[in-house]
Amino acid sequence: DIICINKADHPRLDRLRAELKQVLGLADPSERPVVVETTAIDASGVPELWQAVCAHRDSLAASGRLEARRRAQLEREILTLAAARVARRLERSLRERPDLAAVIDAVAARRSDPLAAVEALLAEDS
């Protein structure tokens, strides 16, 4: 939503600006991010960057998109944590399967493929 070009003192900045302008020209004008240039050595542009961040946050809050994004991020976080926990449980369960070695042997011998192996391990009647 905001693009910060650090090293605004770089000698090839003009080339980067031109390339960025070309890429951003493909986007819907109402969706184009603000571009702010900074230089870390002397902190130039940092106040402008902070101003852009605050303005963008205010805009998102006023439109309701800030809360929507927050909820979407929370959903991703919860689903990621749940998926990791389920994966650990599933892995423990699969390692306890007496037929796991045979399934691995079949894949290693190319009598089966990894997808078929997973389907066999996860089949309801296993």
Short mmCIF file of N, CA and C in Angstrom, two decimals:
data_model
loop_
_atom_site.label_atom_id
_atom_site.label_comp_id
_atom_site.label_asym_id
_atom_site.label_seq_id
_atom_site.Cartn_x
_atom_site.Cartn_y
_atom_site.Cartn_z
N ASP A 1 0.80 -1.21 0.00
CA ASP A 1 0.00 0.00 0.00
C ASP A 1 0.84 1.26 0.00
N ILE A 2 2.06 1.14 0.47
CA ILE A 2 3.02 2.24 0.40
C ILE A 2 4.33 1.61 -0.06
N ILE A 3 4.94 2.21 -1.03
CA ILE A 3 6.24 1.72 -1.48
C ILE A 3 7.28 2.73 -1.00
N CYS A 4 8.26 2.21 -0.28
CA CYS A 4 9.36 3.06 0.21
C CYS A 4 10.61 2.68 -0.55
N ILE A 5 11.17 3.65 -1.22
CA ILE A 5 12.44 3.46 -1.89
C ILE A 5 13.51 4.01 -0.97
N ASN A 6 14.24 3.10 -0.33
CA ASN A 6 15.34 3.55 0.51
C ASN A 6 16.56 3.72 -0.40
N LYS A 7 17.54 4.41 0.08
CA LYS A 7 18.72 4.74 -0.71
C LYS A 7 18.34 5.66 -1.86
N ALA A 8 17.55 6.67 -1.54
CA ALA A 8 17.15 7.65 -2.54
C ALA A 8 18.35 8.40 -3.09
N ASP A 9 19.50 8.21 -2.46
CA ASP A 9 20.72 8.85 -2.95
C ASP A 9 21.50 7.95 -3.91
N HIS A 10 20.95 6.80 -4.23
CA HIS A 10 21.62 5.84 -5.12
C HIS A 10 21.75 6.44 -6.53
N PRO A 11 22.87 6.22 -7.19
CA PRO A 11 23.06 6.81 -8.52
C PRO A 11 22.08 6.30 -9.59
N ARG A 12 21.51 5.13 -9.39
CA ARG A 12 20.58 4.60 -10.39
C ARG A 12 19.12 4.78 -9.99
N LEU A 13 18.88 5.73 -9.12
CA LEU A 13 17.52 5.98 -8.65
C LEU A 13 16.58 6.34 -9.80
N ASP A 14 17.05 7.12 -10.75
CA ASP A 14 16.19 7.52 -11.86
C ASP A 14 15.69 6.31 -12.63
N ARG A 15 16.54 5.32 -12.82
CA ARG A 15 16.13 4.10 -13.52
C ARG A 15 15.06 3.36 -12.72
N LEU A 16 15.27 3.25 -11.41
CA LEU A 16 14.29 2.59 -10.55
C LEU A 16 12.96 3.32 -10.60
N ARG A 17 13.00 4.62 -10.51
CA ARG A 17 11.76 5.42 -10.59
C ARG A 17 11.01 5.13 -11.89
N ALA A 18 11.74 5.12 -13.01
CA ALA A 18 11.11 4.89 -14.32
C ALA A 18 10.48 3.50 -14.39
N GLU A 19 11.21 2.49 -13.89
CA GLU A 19 10.67 1.12 -13.91
C GLU A 19 9.46 1.00 -13.01
N LEU A 20 9.54 1.61 -11.85
CA LEU A 20 8.42 1.56 -10.90
C LEU A 20 7.20 2.28 -11.47
N LYS A 21 7.42 3.41 -12.10
CA LYS A 21 6.31 4.15 -12.72
C LYS A 21 5.65 3.30 -13.79
N GLN A 22 6.45 2.60 -14.57
CA GLN A 22 5.91 1.74 -15.63
C GLN A 22 5.07 0.61 -15.04
N VAL A 23 5.57 -0.03 -14.02
CA VAL A 23 4.84 -1.14 -13.39
C VAL A 23 3.56 -0.63 -12.74
N LEU A 24 3.66 0.46 -11.99
CA LEU A 24 2.49 1.00 -11.30
C LEU A 24 1.47 1.53 -12.29
N GLY A 25 1.90 1.90 -13.49
CA GLY A 25 0.98 2.38 -14.51
C GLY A 25 -0.01 1.31 -14.95
N LEU A 26 0.31 0.06 -14.68
CA LEU A 26 -0.58 -1.04 -15.04
C LEU A 26 -1.73 -1.20 -14.04
N ALA A 27 -1.55 -0.65 -12.87
CA ALA A 27 -2.56 -0.79 -11.80
C ALA A 27 -3.68 0.22 -11.98
N ASP A 28 -4.82 -0.11 -11.41
CA ASP A 28 -5.95 0.81 -11.37
C ASP A 28 -5.50 2.09 -10.66
N PRO A 29 -5.72 3.25 -11.26
CA PRO A 29 -5.24 4.49 -10.64
C PRO A 29 -5.68 4.68 -9.19
N SER A 30 -6.86 4.20 -8.86
CA SER A 30 -7.33 4.38 -7.48
C SER A 30 -6.65 3.40 -6.51
N GLU A 31 -5.95 2.41 -7.05
CA GLU A 31 -5.31 1.41 -6.21
C GLU A 31 -3.78 1.55 -6.19
N ARG A 32 -3.25 2.54 -6.87
CA ARG A 32 -1.80 2.70 -6.91
C ARG A 32 -1.27 3.15 -5.56
N PRO A 33 -0.23 2.50 -5.08
CA PRO A 33 0.32 2.89 -3.78
C PRO A 33 1.10 4.20 -3.87
N VAL A 34 1.22 4.84 -2.75
CA VAL A 34 2.04 6.04 -2.62
C VAL A 34 3.50 5.59 -2.64
N VAL A 35 4.35 6.34 -3.31
CA VAL A 35 5.77 6.04 -3.34
C VAL A 35 6.50 7.14 -2.57
N VAL A 36 7.30 6.73 -1.61
CA VAL A 36 8.06 7.66 -0.78
C VAL A 36 9.52 7.26 -0.87
N GLU A 37 10.38 8.25 -1.01
CA GLU A 37 11.81 8.00 -1.09
C GLU A 37 12.48 8.42 0.21
N THR A 38 13.37 7.56 0.70
CA THR A 38 14.09 7.85 1.94
C THR A 38 15.58 7.58 1.75
N THR A 39 16.35 8.15 2.64
CA THR A 39 17.77 7.87 2.71
C THR A 39 18.09 7.63 4.18
N ALA A 40 18.50 6.41 4.48
CA ALA A 40 18.72 6.04 5.88
C ALA A 40 19.88 6.79 6.51
N ILE A 41 20.88 7.11 5.74
CA ILE A 41 22.08 7.77 6.30
C ILE A 41 21.73 9.07 7.01
N ASP A 42 20.88 9.88 6.38
CA ASP A 42 20.54 11.16 7.00
C ASP A 42 19.06 11.26 7.38
N ALA A 43 18.36 10.16 7.26
CA ALA A 43 16.94 10.08 7.62
C ALA A 43 16.05 10.98 6.77
N SER A 44 16.55 11.41 5.63
CA SER A 44 15.69 12.23 4.78
C SER A 44 14.56 11.37 4.23
N GLY A 45 13.40 11.94 4.20
CA GLY A 45 12.22 11.26 3.72
C GLY A 45 11.48 10.47 4.78
N VAL A 46 12.10 10.26 5.93
CA VAL A 46 11.46 9.48 6.99
C VAL A 46 10.19 10.18 7.51
N PRO A 47 10.23 11.49 7.76
CA PRO A 47 8.99 12.15 8.19
C PRO A 47 7.88 12.01 7.13
N GLU A 48 8.23 12.10 5.86
CA GLU A 48 7.24 11.94 4.79
C GLU A 48 6.71 10.51 4.75
N LEU A 49 7.59 9.55 5.01
CA LEU A 49 7.15 8.16 5.06
C LEU A 49 6.16 7.95 6.21
N TRP A 50 6.49 8.49 7.37
CA TRP A 50 5.60 8.35 8.52
C TRP A 50 4.26 9.03 8.24
N GLN A 51 4.30 10.18 7.62
CA GLN A 51 3.07 10.89 7.26
C GLN A 51 2.24 10.05 6.30
N ALA A 52 2.88 9.40 5.34
CA ALA A 52 2.17 8.54 4.38
C ALA A 52 1.55 7.34 5.09
N VAL A 53 2.28 6.77 6.02
CA VAL A 53 1.77 5.62 6.79
C VAL A 53 0.53 6.03 7.58
N CYS A 54 0.62 7.14 8.28
CA CYS A 54 -0.52 7.62 9.08
C CYS A 54 -1.72 7.95 8.20
N ALA A 55 -1.49 8.60 7.08
CA ALA A 55 -2.58 8.96 6.17
C ALA A 55 -3.23 7.70 5.60
N HIS A 56 -2.41 6.71 5.26
CA HIS A 56 -2.95 5.48 4.71
C HIS A 56 -3.78 4.73 5.76
N ARG A 57 -3.27 4.70 6.98
CA ARG A 57 -4.01 4.03 8.06
C ARG A 57 -5.34 4.73 8.29
N ASP A 58 -5.33 6.05 8.31
CA ASP A 58 -6.57 6.80 8.50
C ASP A 58 -7.56 6.52 7.37
N SER A 59 -7.05 6.45 6.16
CA SER A 59 -7.90 6.16 5.01
C SER A 59 -8.52 4.77 5.12
N LEU A 60 -7.70 3.79 5.50
CA LEU A 60 -8.21 2.43 5.68
C LEU A 60 -9.25 2.37 6.80
N ALA A 61 -8.98 3.07 7.89
CA ALA A 61 -9.92 3.07 9.01
C ALA A 61 -11.24 3.70 8.61
N ALA A 62 -11.18 4.82 7.90
CA ALA A 62 -12.41 5.52 7.51
C ALA A 62 -13.26 4.69 6.56
N SER A 63 -12.61 3.89 5.74
CA SER A 63 -13.36 3.09 4.76
C SER A 63 -13.82 1.75 5.32
N GLY A 64 -13.34 1.40 6.52
CA GLY A 64 -13.68 0.09 7.09
C GLY A 64 -12.73 -1.01 6.66
N ARG A 65 -11.81 -0.68 5.76
CA ARG A 65 -10.88 -1.70 5.28
C ARG A 65 -9.83 -2.08 6.31
N LEU A 66 -9.54 -1.19 7.25
CA LEU A 66 -8.56 -1.51 8.28
C LEU A 66 -9.07 -2.68 9.13
N GLU A 67 -10.30 -2.60 9.56
CA GLU A 67 -10.88 -3.69 10.36
C GLU A 67 -11.00 -4.95 9.54
N ALA A 68 -11.37 -4.83 8.28
CA ALA A 68 -11.47 -6.01 7.41
C ALA A 68 -10.10 -6.67 7.25
N ARG A 69 -9.07 -5.86 7.06
CA ARG A 69 -7.73 -6.41 6.92
C ARG A 69 -7.26 -7.05 8.22
N ARG A 70 -7.58 -6.41 9.32
CA ARG A 70 -7.21 -6.95 10.63
C ARG A 70 -7.86 -8.30 10.84
N ARG A 71 -9.14 -8.40 10.51
CA ARG A 71 -9.86 -9.67 10.66
C ARG A 71 -9.30 -10.73 9.71
N ALA A 72 -8.97 -10.33 8.49
CA ALA A 72 -8.40 -11.28 7.53
C ALA A 72 -7.05 -11.78 8.02
N GLN A 73 -6.25 -10.89 8.60
CA GLN A 73 -4.95 -11.30 9.13
C GLN A 73 -5.13 -12.25 10.31
N LEU A 74 -6.09 -11.95 11.18
CA LEU A 74 -6.35 -12.84 12.31
C LEU A 74 -6.82 -14.21 11.82
N GLU A 75 -7.66 -14.22 10.78
CA GLU A 75 -8.12 -15.49 10.22
C GLU A 75 -6.93 -16.30 9.70
N ARG A 76 -6.05 -15.64 8.93
CA ARG A 76 -4.86 -16.34 8.41
C ARG A 76 -4.01 -16.88 9.55
N GLU A 77 -3.82 -16.08 10.58
CA GLU A 77 -3.00 -16.51 11.71
C GLU A 77 -3.61 -17.71 12.41
N ILE A 78 -4.90 -17.65 12.68
CA ILE A 78 -5.58 -18.76 13.36
C ILE A 78 -5.54 -20.02 12.51
N LEU A 79 -5.83 -19.89 11.21
CA LEU A 79 -5.82 -21.07 10.34
C LEU A 79 -4.42 -21.64 10.19
N THR A 80 -3.41 -20.80 10.15
CA THR A 80 -2.03 -21.28 10.07
C THR A 80 -1.64 -22.04 11.32
N LEU A 81 -1.98 -21.49 12.48
CA LEU A 81 -1.68 -22.18 13.73
C LEU A 81 -2.43 -23.50 13.84
N ALA A 82 -3.71 -23.49 13.46
CA ALA A 82 -4.50 -24.72 13.51
C ALA A 82 -3.94 -25.77 12.55
N ALA A 83 -3.56 -25.34 11.34
CA ALA A 83 -3.02 -26.28 10.36
C ALA A 83 -1.72 -26.89 10.86
N ALA A 84 -0.88 -26.09 11.51
CA ALA A 84 0.38 -26.61 12.04
C ALA A 84 0.12 -27.63 13.13
N ARG A 85 -0.84 -27.34 13.98
CA ARG A 85 -1.16 -28.29 15.06
C ARG A 85 -1.73 -29.58 14.50
N VAL A 86 -2.63 -29.47 13.54
CA VAL A 86 -3.21 -30.66 12.91
C VAL A 86 -2.13 -31.46 12.19
N ALA A 87 -1.21 -30.77 11.53
CA ALA A 87 -0.12 -31.46 10.82
C ALA A 87 0.74 -32.25 11.80
N ARG A 88 1.05 -31.66 12.96
CA ARG A 88 1.86 -32.39 13.96
C ARG A 88 1.11 -33.62 14.46
N ARG A 89 -0.18 -33.48 14.72
CA ARG A 89 -0.98 -34.63 15.18
C ARG A 89 -1.03 -35.71 14.11
N LEU A 90 -1.26 -35.29 12.87
CA LEU A 90 -1.34 -36.24 11.77
C LEU A 90 -0.01 -36.96 11.58
N GLU A 91 1.08 -36.23 11.64
CA GLU A 91 2.39 -36.84 11.47
C GLU A 91 2.65 -37.88 12.56
N ARG A 92 2.33 -37.54 13.81
CA ARG A 92 2.50 -38.52 14.91
C ARG A 92 1.66 -39.75 14.65
N SER A 93 0.43 -39.53 14.23
CA SER A 93 -0.48 -40.64 13.96
C SER A 93 0.03 -41.52 12.82
N LEU A 94 0.50 -40.90 11.75
CA LEU A 94 0.99 -41.67 10.60
C LEU A 94 2.26 -42.44 10.95
N ARG A 95 3.11 -41.86 11.77
CA ARG A 95 4.35 -42.56 12.16
C ARG A 95 4.05 -43.82 12.98
N GLU A 96 2.89 -43.85 13.61
CA GLU A 96 2.50 -45.02 14.40
C GLU A 96 1.86 -46.12 13.54
N ARG A 97 1.59 -45.82 12.28
CA ARG A 97 0.94 -46.80 11.41
C ARG A 97 1.89 -47.95 11.10
N PRO A 98 1.43 -49.19 11.26
CA PRO A 98 2.29 -50.33 10.98
C PRO A 98 2.61 -50.48 9.48
N ASP A 99 1.77 -49.92 8.62
CA ASP A 99 1.99 -50.06 7.17
C ASP A 99 2.80 -48.91 6.57
N LEU A 100 3.27 -47.97 7.40
CA LEU A 100 4.00 -46.83 6.87
C LEU A 100 5.27 -47.26 6.13
N ALA A 101 6.02 -48.17 6.71
CA ALA A 101 7.26 -48.63 6.06
C ALA A 101 6.97 -49.26 4.71
N ALA A 102 5.90 -50.02 4.61
CA ALA A 102 5.56 -50.67 3.35
C ALA A 102 5.16 -49.64 2.29
N VAL A 103 4.45 -48.61 2.71
CA VAL A 103 4.05 -47.55 1.78
C VAL A 103 5.29 -46.81 1.28
N ILE A 104 6.21 -46.51 2.19
CA ILE A 104 7.45 -45.84 1.79
C ILE A 104 8.27 -46.74 0.86
N ASP A 105 8.33 -48.02 1.18
CA ASP A 105 9.05 -48.96 0.32
C ASP A 105 8.46 -48.98 -1.09
N ALA A 106 7.14 -48.95 -1.18
CA ALA A 106 6.47 -48.98 -2.50
C ALA A 106 6.82 -47.73 -3.31
N VAL A 107 6.88 -46.59 -2.66
CA VAL A 107 7.25 -45.35 -3.36
C VAL A 107 8.72 -45.41 -3.76
N ALA A 108 9.57 -45.88 -2.85
CA ALA A 108 11.00 -45.96 -3.14
C ALA A 108 11.27 -46.91 -4.31
N ALA A 109 10.49 -47.97 -4.40
CA ALA A 109 10.66 -48.95 -5.49
C ALA A 109 9.90 -48.54 -6.74
N ARG A 110 9.26 -47.39 -6.70
CA ARG A 110 8.50 -46.85 -7.84
C ARG A 110 7.30 -47.71 -8.23
N ARG A 111 6.79 -48.47 -7.26
CA ARG A 111 5.54 -49.20 -7.48
C ARG A 111 4.35 -48.31 -7.17
N SER A 112 4.63 -47.19 -6.54
CA SER A 112 3.60 -46.22 -6.18
C SER A 112 4.24 -44.83 -6.28
N ASP A 113 3.40 -43.82 -6.17
CA ASP A 113 3.91 -42.45 -6.18
C ASP A 113 3.49 -41.78 -4.86
N PRO A 114 4.13 -40.67 -4.51
CA PRO A 114 3.83 -40.03 -3.22
C PRO A 114 2.35 -39.67 -3.03
N LEU A 115 1.68 -39.20 -4.09
CA LEU A 115 0.27 -38.86 -3.96
C LEU A 115 -0.57 -40.09 -3.66
N ALA A 116 -0.32 -41.18 -4.36
CA ALA A 116 -1.06 -42.43 -4.10
C ALA A 116 -0.76 -42.93 -2.69
N ALA A 117 0.47 -42.75 -2.24
CA ALA A 117 0.84 -43.17 -0.89
C ALA A 117 0.05 -42.40 0.15
N VAL A 118 -0.05 -41.09 -0.05
CA VAL A 118 -0.82 -40.26 0.89
C VAL A 118 -2.28 -40.67 0.88
N GLU A 119 -2.83 -40.86 -0.31
CA GLU A 119 -4.23 -41.29 -0.40
C GLU A 119 -4.44 -42.63 0.32
N ALA A 120 -3.50 -43.54 0.18
CA ALA A 120 -3.63 -44.84 0.86
C ALA A 120 -3.56 -44.67 2.38
N LEU A 121 -2.64 -43.83 2.84
CA LEU A 121 -2.52 -43.63 4.29
C LEU A 121 -3.73 -42.91 4.89
N LEU A 122 -4.35 -42.05 4.09
CA LEU A 122 -5.47 -41.26 4.61
C LEU A 122 -6.84 -41.86 4.30
N ALA A 123 -6.86 -42.97 3.60
CA ALA A 123 -8.15 -43.59 3.23
C ALA A 123 -8.94 -43.95 4.48
N GLU A 124 -10.23 -43.78 4.38
CA GLU A 124 -11.13 -44.04 5.52
C GLU A 124 -11.01 -45.46 6.04
N ASP A 125 -10.81 -46.41 5.17
CA ASP A 125 -10.84 -47.81 5.61
C ASP A 125 -9.46 -48.30 6.06
N SER A 126 -8.46 -47.41 6.15
CA SER A 126 -7.12 -47.83 6.57
C SER A 126 -7.09 -47.99 8.08
#
